[in-house]
Amino acid sequence: MAVSRNALHIALMPGDGIGTEVTEVCVGVLEPLARRHGLGLSFETLRAGAFAYRDTGTAMDEATFARAEKADAILLGAMGWPGIRYPDGTEIAPQLDLRFRLGLYAGLRPIRALPGVPLALADPRAAQIDLVILRESTEGLFAARGRGEIIDDREARDTMVITRATTERLSEFAFNLARRRAARRGRPGVVTLVDKANVFTGFAFMRRVFDEVAQRHPDLVASHHYIDAMALDLIRRPWDFDVLPTENMFGDILSDLGAGLVGGMGFAPSADIGDNHAVFQPSHGTAPDIAGKGLANPTAMLLSAALMLDWLGERGGGQAWSDAAAELEGAVDAAFAGGLRTPDIGGKAGTVETGRAVIDKIGASRT
Ligand code: ATP
């Protein structure tokens, strides 16, 4: 699916809990933004998630999946709910099914300090945090999902899978991303594979394949870090890192750590990208503790939508889409720099008010 038309079709999957609240606000921001940039953008809302499962017995039916698959991009809120589970006790998570079924191997998790948002680290260099965790999202330890075994109630096994094909694609993606970022940021791109190659055969293999791909990108710096050392260094000196490709489970954990560095889950966007499809969603869950109260911070959702516009632009949508992406990101930054404070960082601006503050900045930056 190469994007070439002017009018692009977005499958909206609001999901459950605060997913529905941040999705609504996000559409409210995207519509005026699209008008300003002359972007043809149409939305189709699709129902999937824990409450869909409760009401219909299916978390995401095949017709819904087919609609999502046909769309130019999928914009997803959040899915899952504590009291609603599959009979075996596992979570309702159709977003994971989308990753596997659509082959969305590159899980982009940007971690960036926004101006004015309080940071976890006191070191002033924390204001320069701007890195991307690139979480492989189709294999690794998550390949065991639904396939783990318990042997005679004595032991349990979950098998990690690392393939050459996916590691090559992930590594290529990482280097290309670092090259784009380097051009934008005016500094050399550095790709750091995060692994545990000193202990596991799978990670030693992953490192070998990554090193092979690195040979094809001599203009970029390639390095490695063990996962335990990275957990330490993401606290000690996160401002030193750029693009961090890693295995699925490691990426899952590190992206929450990264979100904690820059204000919490409400500030952590994500994109799950494959060769033909992509899903954009905030890194956070459905936050049952604040759902229905209008308190959710929609920033992660808005920044995920900016990633979507940028991806659509890159895939042939054209410069207007990339410009709209940059403007949306800039408007979010400007709103927080101007004093916007959401409840998760001790402020009072609720979901709708935050959306309005961002729309105001979009207008301001276009005058
Ligand atoms: P999951 O397992 O699906 O990630 P979770 O319950 O572990 O779900 P979240 O739903 O992300 O994790 O919530 C973790 C905490 O962060 C909760 O206290 C929640 O209220 C808070 N939180 C998450 N997202 C937001 C947001 N957008 N705005 C404000 N607080 C949020």
mmCIF file of C-alpha atoms and ligand atoms in Angstrom:
data_model
loop_
_atom_site.group_PDB
_atom_site.id
_atom_site.type_symbol
_atom_site.label_atom_id
_atom_site.label_comp_id
_atom_site.label_asym_id
_atom_site.label_seq_id
_atom_site.Cartn_x
_atom_site.Cartn_y
_atom_site.Cartn_z
ATOM 1 C CA MET A 1 0.000 0.000 0.000
ATOM 2 C CA ALA A 2 1.837 3.098 -1.174
ATOM 3 C CA VAL A 3 0.068 6.285 -0.236
ATOM 4 C CA SER A 4 -0.486 8.488 -3.252
ATOM 5 C CA ARG A 5 -4.000 9.892 -3.021
ATOM 6 C CA ASN A 6 -4.737 13.185 -1.397
ATOM 7 C CA ALA A 7 -7.676 11.862 0.629
ATOM 8 C CA LEU A 8 -6.514 9.279 3.112
ATOM 9 C CA HIS A 9 -8.689 7.003 5.156
ATOM 10 C CA ILE A 10 -8.013 6.477 8.850
ATOM 11 C CA ALA A 11 -9.462 3.572 10.833
ATOM 12 C CA LEU A 12 -10.204 4.881 14.322
ATOM 13 C CA MET A 13 -10.226 2.297 17.076
ATOM 14 C CA PRO A 14 -10.959 4.193 20.299
ATOM 15 C CA GLY A 15 -11.068 0.998 22.390
ATOM 16 C CA ASP A 16 -11.809 1.172 26.098
ATOM 17 C CA GLY A 17 -11.482 3.476 29.104
ATOM 18 C CA ILE A 18 -9.505 6.633 28.448
ATOM 19 C CA GLY A 19 -8.800 5.349 24.943
ATOM 20 C CA THR A 20 -12.203 6.662 23.873
ATOM 21 C CA GLU A 21 -11.636 10.029 25.580
ATOM 22 C CA VAL A 22 -8.221 10.766 24.079
ATOM 23 C CA THR A 23 -9.354 9.563 20.637
ATOM 24 C CA GLU A 24 -12.270 11.997 20.575
ATOM 25 C CA VAL A 25 -10.049 14.921 21.513
ATOM 26 C CA CYS A 26 -7.450 13.843 18.969
ATOM 27 C CA VAL A 27 -9.975 13.845 16.124
ATOM 28 C CA GLY A 28 -11.069 17.292 17.305
ATOM 29 C CA VAL A 29 -7.480 18.486 16.838
ATOM 30 C CA LEU A 30 -6.839 16.633 13.571
ATOM 31 C CA GLU A 31 -9.867 18.026 11.767
ATOM 32 C CA PRO A 32 -8.894 21.726 11.879
ATOM 33 C CA LEU A 33 -5.253 20.799 11.318
ATOM 34 C CA ALA A 34 -6.195 18.864 8.181
ATOM 35 C CA ARG A 35 -8.300 21.772 6.906
ATOM 36 C CA ARG A 36 -5.417 24.239 7.379
ATOM 37 C CA HIS A 37 -3.040 22.033 5.416
ATOM 38 C CA GLY A 38 -5.540 21.017 2.773
ATOM 39 C CA LEU A 39 -5.291 17.366 3.723
ATOM 40 C CA GLY A 40 -8.083 15.041 2.720
ATOM 41 C CA LEU A 41 -8.625 12.963 5.823
ATOM 42 C CA SER A 42 -11.596 10.686 6.467
ATOM 43 C CA PHE A 43 -12.273 8.660 9.600
ATOM 44 C CA GLU A 44 -14.131 5.440 10.175
ATOM 45 C CA THR A 45 -14.741 4.376 13.772
ATOM 46 C CA LEU A 46 -14.342 0.655 14.447
ATOM 47 C CA ARG A 47 -15.302 -1.104 17.629
ATOM 48 C CA ALA A 48 -12.828 -3.453 19.269
ATOM 49 C CA GLY A 49 -11.516 -4.091 22.760
ATOM 50 C CA ALA A 50 -12.581 -5.433 26.127
ATOM 51 C CA PHE A 51 -16.111 -4.020 26.139
ATOM 52 C CA ALA A 52 -16.649 -5.240 22.581
ATOM 53 C CA TYR A 53 -15.645 -8.679 23.857
ATOM 54 C CA ARG A 54 -18.020 -8.432 26.817
ATOM 55 C CA ASP A 55 -20.939 -7.400 24.614
ATOM 56 C CA THR A 56 -20.373 -9.560 21.548
ATOM 57 C CA GLY A 57 -18.034 -12.353 22.611
ATOM 58 C CA THR A 58 -15.336 -11.153 20.171
ATOM 59 C CA ALA A 59 -12.663 -8.545 20.911
ATOM 60 C CA MET A 60 -12.150 -7.690 17.225
ATOM 61 C CA ASP A 61 -14.274 -9.507 14.688
ATOM 62 C CA GLU A 62 -12.995 -10.397 11.239
ATOM 63 C CA ALA A 63 -15.064 -7.735 9.470
ATOM 64 C CA THR A 64 -13.541 -5.099 11.752
ATOM 65 C CA PHE A 65 -10.049 -6.422 11.156
ATOM 66 C CA ALA A 66 -10.653 -6.354 7.399
ATOM 67 C CA ARG A 67 -11.800 -2.700 7.565
ATOM 68 C CA ALA A 68 -8.738 -1.757 9.604
ATOM 69 C CA GLU A 69 -6.450 -3.614 7.219
ATOM 70 C CA LYS A 70 -7.879 -1.692 4.254
ATOM 71 C CA ALA A 71 -7.356 1.738 5.834
ATOM 72 C CA ASP A 72 -4.319 3.903 5.037
ATOM 73 C CA ALA A 73 -3.481 3.986 8.760
ATOM 74 C CA ILE A 74 -4.973 2.874 12.053
ATOM 75 C CA LEU A 75 -5.273 5.293 14.964
ATOM 76 C CA LEU A 76 -5.964 3.434 18.179
ATOM 77 C CA GLY A 77 -6.811 4.717 21.682
ATOM 78 C CA ALA A 78 -6.223 1.981 24.231
ATOM 79 C CA MET A 79 -7.737 -1.454 24.862
ATOM 80 C CA GLY A 80 -8.280 -3.738 27.827
ATOM 81 C CA TRP A 81 -10.159 -3.651 31.115
ATOM 82 C CA PRO A 82 -9.296 -5.252 34.451
ATOM 83 C CA GLY A 83 -12.508 -7.195 35.062
ATOM 84 C CA ILE A 84 -12.897 -8.452 31.479
ATOM 85 C CA ARG A 85 -10.629 -11.340 30.523
ATOM 86 C CA TYR A 86 -10.502 -14.313 28.200
ATOM 87 C CA PRO A 87 -11.540 -17.582 29.855
ATOM 88 C CA ASP A 88 -7.845 -18.459 30.453
ATOM 89 C CA GLY A 89 -7.411 -15.238 32.442
ATOM 90 C CA THR A 90 -5.317 -13.346 29.844
ATOM 91 C CA GLU A 91 -5.998 -9.727 28.910
ATOM 92 C CA ILE A 92 -8.167 -8.630 26.017
ATOM 93 C CA ALA A 93 -5.556 -7.040 23.769
ATOM 94 C CA PRO A 94 -6.560 -6.895 20.077
ATOM 95 C CA GLN A 95 -3.839 -4.279 19.623
ATOM 96 C CA LEU A 96 -1.327 -7.122 20.044
ATOM 97 C CA ASP A 97 -3.231 -9.160 17.456
ATOM 98 C CA LEU A 98 -2.977 -6.232 15.025
ATOM 99 C CA ARG A 99 0.802 -6.119 15.509
ATOM 100 C CA PHE A 100 1.183 -9.810 14.766
ATOM 101 C CA ARG A 101 -1.387 -10.112 11.990
ATOM 102 C CA LEU A 102 -0.249 -6.995 10.118
ATOM 103 C CA GLY A 103 3.469 -7.703 10.670
ATOM 104 C CA LEU A 104 4.140 -4.458 12.508
ATOM 105 C CA TYR A 105 7.687 -5.256 13.568
ATOM 106 C CA ALA A 106 8.966 -1.730 14.246
ATOM 107 C CA GLY A 107 7.565 -0.354 17.492
ATOM 108 C CA LEU A 108 8.560 3.285 17.574
ATOM 109 C CA ARG A 109 8.528 4.730 21.117
ATOM 110 C CA PRO A 110 9.855 8.299 21.067
ATOM 111 C CA ILE A 111 10.957 9.607 24.469
ATOM 112 C CA ARG A 112 11.345 13.371 24.308
ATOM 113 C CA ALA A 113 11.387 16.050 26.985
ATOM 114 C CA LEU A 114 8.657 18.602 26.258
ATOM 115 C CA PRO A 115 9.360 22.211 27.203
ATOM 116 C CA GLY A 116 7.808 23.047 30.560
ATOM 117 C CA VAL A 117 6.865 19.473 31.500
ATOM 118 C CA PRO A 118 8.465 18.496 34.825
ATOM 119 C CA LEU A 119 11.124 15.812 34.435
ATOM 120 C CA ALA A 120 12.010 12.955 36.754
ATOM 121 C CA LEU A 121 15.724 13.791 36.703
ATOM 122 C CA ALA A 122 17.084 16.939 38.367
ATOM 123 C CA ASP A 123 20.088 17.155 36.031
ATOM 124 C CA PRO A 124 19.484 20.112 33.647
ATOM 125 C CA ARG A 125 20.642 17.971 30.726
ATOM 126 C CA ALA A 126 17.370 16.023 31.115
ATOM 127 C CA ALA A 127 15.702 18.802 29.092
ATOM 128 C CA GLN A 128 17.684 17.467 26.097
ATOM 129 C CA ILE A 129 16.269 13.944 26.276
ATOM 130 C CA ASP A 130 15.282 12.993 22.738
ATOM 131 C CA LEU A 131 15.612 9.319 21.940
ATOM 132 C CA VAL A 132 13.598 6.586 20.282
ATOM 133 C CA ILE A 133 13.189 3.100 21.660
ATOM 134 C CA LEU A 134 12.595 0.813 18.696
ATOM 135 C CA ARG A 135 10.771 -2.165 20.123
ATOM 136 C CA GLU A 136 10.615 -5.216 17.875
ATOM 137 C CA SER A 137 6.925 -6.025 18.125
ATOM 138 C CA THR A 138 6.200 -9.359 16.455
ATOM 139 C CA GLU A 139 8.566 -11.882 17.990
ATOM 140 C CA GLY A 140 11.126 -12.038 20.825
ATOM 141 C CA LEU A 141 9.633 -13.287 24.082
ATOM 142 C CA PHE A 142 6.161 -12.256 22.912
ATOM 143 C CA ALA A 143 6.313 -15.012 20.275
ATOM 144 C CA ALA A 144 5.339 -17.227 23.193
ATOM 145 C CA ARG A 145 2.045 -15.396 23.674
ATOM 146 C CA GLY A 146 -0.700 -18.029 23.703
ATOM 147 C CA ARG A 147 1.886 -20.798 23.253
ATOM 148 C CA GLY A 148 3.475 -21.140 26.682
ATOM 149 C CA GLU A 149 3.367 -24.567 28.259
ATOM 150 C CA ILE A 150 3.099 -25.870 31.766
ATOM 151 C CA ILE A 151 4.584 -29.327 32.121
ATOM 152 C CA ASP A 152 2.949 -31.546 34.771
ATOM 153 C CA ASP A 153 2.374 -28.541 36.991
ATOM 154 C CA ARG A 154 6.134 -28.740 37.597
ATOM 155 C CA GLU A 155 7.591 -26.154 35.262
ATOM 156 C CA ALA A 156 6.525 -23.544 32.744
ATOM 157 C CA ARG A 157 8.190 -22.584 29.472
ATOM 158 C CA ASP A 158 7.877 -19.561 27.189
ATOM 159 C CA THR A 159 10.186 -19.602 24.198
ATOM 160 C CA MET A 160 11.828 -16.463 22.803
ATOM 161 C CA VAL A 161 12.148 -16.295 19.017
ATOM 162 C CA ILE A 162 14.617 -14.066 17.154
ATOM 163 C CA THR A 163 14.635 -14.397 13.355
ATOM 164 C CA ARG A 164 17.183 -13.146 10.870
ATOM 165 C CA ALA A 165 14.498 -11.650 8.616
ATOM 166 C CA THR A 166 12.902 -9.538 11.334
ATOM 167 C CA THR A 167 16.220 -8.513 12.879
ATOM 168 C CA GLU A 168 17.430 -7.356 9.474
ATOM 169 C CA ARG A 169 14.266 -5.341 8.858
ATOM 170 C CA LEU A 170 14.329 -3.851 12.341
ATOM 171 C CA SER A 171 17.997 -2.910 12.012
ATOM 172 C CA GLU A 172 17.450 -1.354 8.580
ATOM 173 C CA PHE A 173 14.538 0.597 10.006
ATOM 174 C CA ALA A 174 16.716 1.777 12.919
ATOM 175 C CA PHE A 175 19.512 3.045 10.665
ATOM 176 C CA ASN A 176 17.134 4.789 8.294
ATOM 177 C CA LEU A 177 15.358 6.412 11.214
ATOM 178 C CA ALA A 178 18.676 7.552 12.703
ATOM 179 C CA ARG A 179 19.673 9.066 9.353
ATOM 180 C CA ARG A 180 16.448 11.087 9.174
ATOM 181 C CA ARG A 181 16.807 12.220 12.761
ATOM 182 C CA ALA A 182 20.441 13.176 12.209
ATOM 183 C CA ALA A 183 19.459 15.399 9.298
ATOM 184 C CA ARG A 184 16.752 17.073 11.345
ATOM 185 C CA ARG A 185 18.792 17.470 14.511
ATOM 186 C CA GLY A 186 22.081 18.394 12.846
ATOM 187 C CA ARG A 187 24.127 15.798 14.693
ATOM 188 C CA PRO A 188 25.491 12.339 13.901
ATOM 189 C CA GLY A 189 23.026 9.477 14.148
ATOM 190 C CA VAL A 190 23.827 6.732 16.655
ATOM 191 C CA VAL A 191 22.071 3.360 16.685
ATOM 192 C CA THR A 192 22.538 1.331 19.861
ATOM 193 C CA LEU A 193 21.281 -2.251 19.916
ATOM 194 C CA VAL A 194 20.051 -3.211 23.384
ATOM 195 C CA ASP A 195 20.502 -6.936 24.040
ATOM 196 C CA LYS A 196 21.823 -9.587 26.391
ATOM 197 C CA ALA A 197 24.299 -11.095 23.963
ATOM 198 C CA ASN A 198 26.652 -12.116 26.765
ATOM 199 C CA VAL A 199 24.191 -14.754 28.005
ATOM 200 C CA PHE A 200 21.683 -15.832 25.345
ATOM 201 C CA THR A 201 22.251 -17.458 21.965
ATOM 202 C CA GLY A 202 19.254 -15.572 20.555
ATOM 203 C CA PHE A 203 20.723 -12.204 21.493
ATOM 204 C CA ALA A 204 24.205 -13.135 20.254
ATOM 205 C CA PHE A 205 22.534 -13.981 16.916
ATOM 206 C CA MET A 206 20.562 -10.733 16.969
ATOM 207 C CA ARG A 207 23.794 -8.796 17.542
ATOM 208 C CA ARG A 208 25.574 -10.582 14.688
ATOM 209 C CA VAL A 209 22.755 -9.806 12.244
ATOM 210 C CA PHE A 210 22.584 -6.186 13.476
ATOM 211 C CA ASP A 211 26.353 -5.828 12.903
ATOM 212 C CA GLU A 212 25.969 -7.132 9.350
ATOM 213 C CA VAL A 213 23.296 -4.540 8.616
ATOM 214 C CA ALA A 214 25.422 -1.826 10.256
ATOM 215 C CA GLN A 215 28.108 -2.451 7.605
ATOM 216 C CA ARG A 216 25.667 -1.106 5.024
ATOM 217 C CA HIS A 217 25.340 2.193 6.916
ATOM 218 C CA PRO A 218 28.885 3.510 7.377
ATOM 219 C CA ASP A 219 27.622 7.099 7.736
ATOM 220 C CA LEU A 220 26.010 6.217 11.081
ATOM 221 C CA VAL A 221 27.491 5.073 14.372
ATOM 222 C CA ALA A 222 26.473 1.549 15.435
ATOM 223 C CA SER A 223 26.960 0.367 18.992
ATOM 224 C CA HIS A 224 25.599 -2.130 21.554
ATOM 225 C CA HIS A 225 24.494 -2.002 25.146
ATOM 226 C CA TYR A 226 23.431 -4.801 27.474
ATOM 227 C CA ILE A 227 19.888 -4.393 28.760
ATOM 228 C CA ASP A 228 20.971 -4.168 32.399
ATOM 229 C CA ALA A 229 23.533 -1.463 31.611
ATOM 230 C CA MET A 230 20.898 0.369 29.581
ATOM 231 C CA ALA A 231 18.472 0.359 32.528
ATOM 232 C CA LEU A 232 21.218 2.084 34.495
ATOM 233 C CA ASP A 233 22.265 4.505 31.769
ATOM 234 C CA LEU A 234 18.730 5.566 30.897
ATOM 235 C CA ILE A 235 18.675 7.027 34.406
ATOM 236 C CA ARG A 236 22.307 8.227 34.493
ATOM 237 C CA ARG A 237 22.587 9.799 31.038
ATOM 238 C CA PRO A 238 19.515 9.374 28.805
ATOM 239 C CA TRP A 239 20.419 12.539 26.872
ATOM 240 C CA ASP A 240 23.346 10.630 25.281
ATOM 241 C CA PHE A 241 21.157 8.162 23.348
ATOM 242 C CA ASP A 242 19.527 8.358 19.948
ATOM 243 C CA VAL A 243 17.913 5.243 18.397
ATOM 244 C CA LEU A 244 17.680 2.079 20.514
ATOM 245 C CA PRO A 245 16.473 -1.048 18.669
ATOM 246 C CA THR A 246 15.709 -3.929 21.003
ATOM 247 C CA GLU A 247 13.810 -7.166 21.562
ATOM 248 C CA ASN A 248 10.053 -7.045 22.219
ATOM 249 C CA MET A 249 10.036 -7.623 26.002
ATOM 250 C CA PHE A 250 13.047 -5.402 26.645
ATOM 251 C CA GLY A 251 11.387 -2.674 24.591
ATOM 252 C CA ASP A 252 8.133 -3.089 26.494
ATOM 253 C CA ILE A 253 9.915 -2.464 29.798
ATOM 254 C CA LEU A 254 12.305 0.248 28.620
ATOM 255 C CA SER A 255 9.531 2.273 27.007
ATOM 256 C CA ASP A 256 7.705 2.612 30.328
ATOM 257 C CA LEU A 257 10.979 3.580 31.996
ATOM 258 C CA GLY A 258 11.526 6.134 29.243
ATOM 259 C CA ALA A 259 7.994 7.531 29.666
ATOM 260 C CA GLY A 260 8.731 7.975 33.357
ATOM 261 C CA LEU A 261 11.703 10.166 32.459
ATOM 262 C CA VAL A 262 9.635 12.678 30.506
ATOM 263 C CA GLY A 263 6.459 13.131 32.542
ATOM 264 C CA GLY A 264 4.746 9.730 32.539
ATOM 265 C CA MET A 265 2.559 7.602 30.286
ATOM 266 C CA GLY A 266 0.478 10.579 29.199
ATOM 267 C CA PHE A 267 3.509 11.883 27.283
ATOM 268 C CA ALA A 268 4.592 8.671 25.548
ATOM 269 C CA PRO A 269 3.390 8.232 21.936
ATOM 270 C CA SER A 270 3.979 5.168 19.821
ATOM 271 C CA ALA A 271 3.767 3.785 16.319
ATOM 272 C CA ASP A 272 3.805 0.133 15.284
ATOM 273 C CA ILE A 273 5.036 0.061 11.732
ATOM 274 C CA GLY A 274 5.347 -2.726 9.199
ATOM 275 C CA ASP A 275 6.159 -2.783 5.507
ATOM 276 C CA ASN A 276 2.519 -2.252 4.487
ATOM 277 C CA HIS A 277 0.537 -1.109 7.522
ATOM 278 C CA ALA A 278 0.898 0.919 10.685
ATOM 279 C CA VAL A 279 -0.968 1.444 13.941
ATOM 280 C CA PHE A 280 -0.514 4.632 15.958
ATOM 281 C CA GLN A 281 -1.485 4.689 19.603
ATOM 282 C CA PRO A 282 -0.382 6.175 22.904
ATOM 283 C CA SER A 283 1.899 3.874 24.922
ATOM 284 C CA HIS A 284 -0.440 3.979 27.893
ATOM 285 C CA GLY A 285 -3.303 1.630 28.700
ATOM 286 C CA THR A 286 -6.946 2.337 29.434
ATOM 287 C CA ALA A 287 -6.210 3.797 32.907
ATOM 288 C CA PRO A 288 -9.357 2.518 34.683
ATOM 289 C CA ASP A 289 -8.473 4.627 37.743
ATOM 290 C CA ILE A 290 -9.170 7.882 35.879
ATOM 291 C CA ALA A 291 -11.456 6.704 33.042
ATOM 292 C CA GLY A 292 -14.711 8.586 32.578
ATOM 293 C CA LYS A 293 -13.538 11.592 34.569
ATOM 294 C CA GLY A 294 -12.204 13.756 31.763
ATOM 295 C CA LEU A 295 -8.766 13.820 33.400
ATOM 296 C CA ALA A 296 -6.729 11.813 30.889
ATOM 297 C CA ASN A 297 -3.820 13.592 29.314
ATOM 298 C CA PRO A 298 -4.304 13.334 25.513
ATOM 299 C CA THR A 299 -0.718 14.408 24.702
ATOM 300 C CA ALA A 300 0.565 10.892 23.976
ATOM 301 C CA MET A 301 -2.378 10.398 21.611
ATOM 302 C CA LEU A 302 -1.772 13.721 19.854
ATOM 303 C CA LEU A 303 1.925 12.964 19.429
ATOM 304 C CA SER A 304 1.007 9.517 18.077
ATOM 305 C CA ALA A 305 -1.253 11.227 15.541
ATOM 306 C CA ALA A 306 1.720 13.426 14.564
ATOM 307 C CA LEU A 307 3.758 10.255 13.968
ATOM 308 C CA MET A 308 0.905 9.012 11.774
ATOM 309 C CA LEU A 309 0.816 12.178 9.657
ATOM 310 C CA ASP A 310 4.589 12.038 9.261
ATOM 311 C CA TRP A 311 4.460 8.371 8.224
ATOM 312 C CA LEU A 312 1.712 9.097 5.698
ATOM 313 C CA GLY A 313 3.809 11.961 4.329
ATOM 314 C CA GLU A 314 6.893 9.738 4.031
ATOM 315 C CA ARG A 315 4.938 7.054 2.221
ATOM 316 C CA GLY A 316 3.957 9.322 -0.591
ATOM 317 C CA GLY A 317 1.263 11.504 0.938
ATOM 318 C CA GLY A 318 3.528 14.471 0.305
ATOM 319 C CA GLN A 319 5.087 17.391 2.089
ATOM 320 C CA ALA A 320 1.787 18.821 3.377
ATOM 321 C CA TRP A 321 1.371 15.754 5.587
ATOM 322 C CA SER A 322 4.878 16.073 7.003
ATOM 323 C CA ASP A 323 4.288 19.787 7.570
ATOM 324 C CA ALA A 324 1.057 19.043 9.423
ATOM 325 C CA ALA A 325 2.908 16.493 11.566
ATOM 326 C CA ALA A 326 5.591 19.030 12.450
ATOM 327 C CA GLU A 327 2.975 21.652 13.209
ATOM 328 C CA LEU A 328 1.032 19.342 15.503
ATOM 329 C CA GLU A 329 4.180 18.443 17.429
ATOM 330 C CA GLY A 330 5.147 22.120 17.583
ATOM 331 C CA ALA A 331 1.691 23.081 18.844
ATOM 332 C CA VAL A 332 1.869 20.502 21.647
ATOM 333 C CA ASP A 333 5.305 21.841 22.635
ATOM 334 C CA ALA A 334 4.096 25.435 22.483
ATOM 335 C CA ALA A 335 1.033 24.690 24.628
ATOM 336 C CA PHE A 336 3.160 23.184 27.400
ATOM 337 C CA ALA A 337 5.857 25.829 27.051
ATOM 338 C CA GLY A 338 3.050 28.356 27.475
ATOM 339 C CA GLY A 339 2.010 26.904 30.831
ATOM 340 C CA LEU A 340 -0.481 24.128 29.997
ATOM 341 C CA ARG A 341 -0.457 21.586 32.858
ATOM 342 C CA THR A 342 -2.420 18.334 32.862
ATOM 343 C CA PRO A 343 -3.481 16.567 36.096
ATOM 344 C CA ASP A 344 -0.815 13.843 35.769
ATOM 345 C CA ILE A 345 1.851 16.547 36.200
ATOM 346 C CA GLY A 346 0.010 18.409 38.936
ATOM 347 C CA GLY A 347 -2.081 20.708 36.745
ATOM 348 C CA LYS A 348 -5.787 21.165 36.161
ATOM 349 C CA ALA A 349 -6.256 21.032 32.390
ATOM 350 C CA GLY A 350 -8.479 18.062 31.570
ATOM 351 C CA THR A 351 -8.643 16.086 28.331
ATOM 352 C CA VAL A 352 -10.881 18.487 26.400
ATOM 353 C CA GLU A 353 -9.161 21.622 27.685
ATOM 354 C CA THR A 354 -5.761 20.250 26.677
ATOM 355 C CA GLY A 355 -7.063 19.566 23.174
ATOM 356 C CA ARG A 356 -8.344 23.140 22.955
ATOM 357 C CA ALA A 357 -5.002 24.545 24.129
ATOM 358 C CA VAL A 358 -3.238 22.636 21.353
ATOM 359 C CA ILE A 359 -5.736 23.800 18.707
ATOM 360 C CA ASP A 360 -5.105 27.393 19.824
ATOM 361 C CA LYS A 361 -1.379 26.954 19.222
ATOM 362 C CA ILE A 362 -1.953 25.471 15.786
ATOM 363 C CA GLY A 363 -3.753 28.664 14.879
ATOM 364 C CA ALA A 364 -1.019 30.774 16.445
ATOM 365 C CA SER A 365 1.837 29.131 14.608
ATOM 366 C CA ARG A 366 0.137 29.590 11.246
ATOM 367 C CA THR A 367 -0.302 33.329 11.454
HETATM 368 P P1 ATP B 1 -1.693 -1.545 30.430
HETATM 369 O O1 ATP B 1 -1.333 -2.844 31.056
HETATM 370 O O2 ATP B 1 -2.735 -1.657 29.371
HETATM 371 O O3 ATP B 1 -0.516 -0.738 29.994
HETATM 372 P P2 ATP B 1 -1.924 -0.258 32.992
HETATM 373 O O4 ATP B 1 -3.100 -0.103 33.894
HETATM 374 O O5 ATP B 1 -0.758 -1.052 33.438
HETATM 375 O O6 ATP B 1 -2.431 -0.711 31.565
HETATM 376 P P3 ATP B 1 -2.013 2.457 32.220
HETATM 377 O O7 ATP B 1 -3.408 2.274 31.838
HETATM 378 O O8 ATP B 1 -1.109 3.023 31.201
HETATM 379 O O9 ATP B 1 -1.328 1.129 32.675
HETATM 380 O O10 ATP B 1 -1.974 3.332 33.540
HETATM 381 C C1 ATP B 1 -0.850 3.392 34.395
HETATM 382 C C2 ATP B 1 -0.983 4.634 35.250
HETATM 383 O O11 ATP B 1 -0.729 5.782 34.454
HETATM 384 C C3 ATP B 1 -2.355 4.805 35.844
HETATM 385 O O12 ATP B 1 -2.275 5.338 37.151
HETATM 386 C C4 ATP B 1 -3.010 5.798 34.919
HETATM 387 O O13 ATP B 1 -3.995 6.580 35.538
HETATM 388 C C5 ATP B 1 -1.852 6.637 34.446
HETATM 389 N N1 ATP B 1 -2.076 7.099 33.075
HETATM 390 C C6 ATP B 1 -1.961 6.354 31.955
HETATM 391 N N2 ATP B 1 -2.255 7.075 30.882
HETATM 392 C C7 ATP B 1 -2.564 8.309 31.311
HETATM 393 C C8 ATP B 1 -2.961 9.516 30.655
HETATM 394 N N3 ATP B 1 -3.102 9.591 29.320
HETATM 395 N N4 ATP B 1 -3.214 10.599 31.418
HETATM 396 C C9 ATP B 1 -3.072 10.543 32.736
HETATM 397 N N5 ATP B 1 -2.698 9.450 33.419
HETATM 398 C C10 ATP B 1 -2.445 8.338 32.708
#
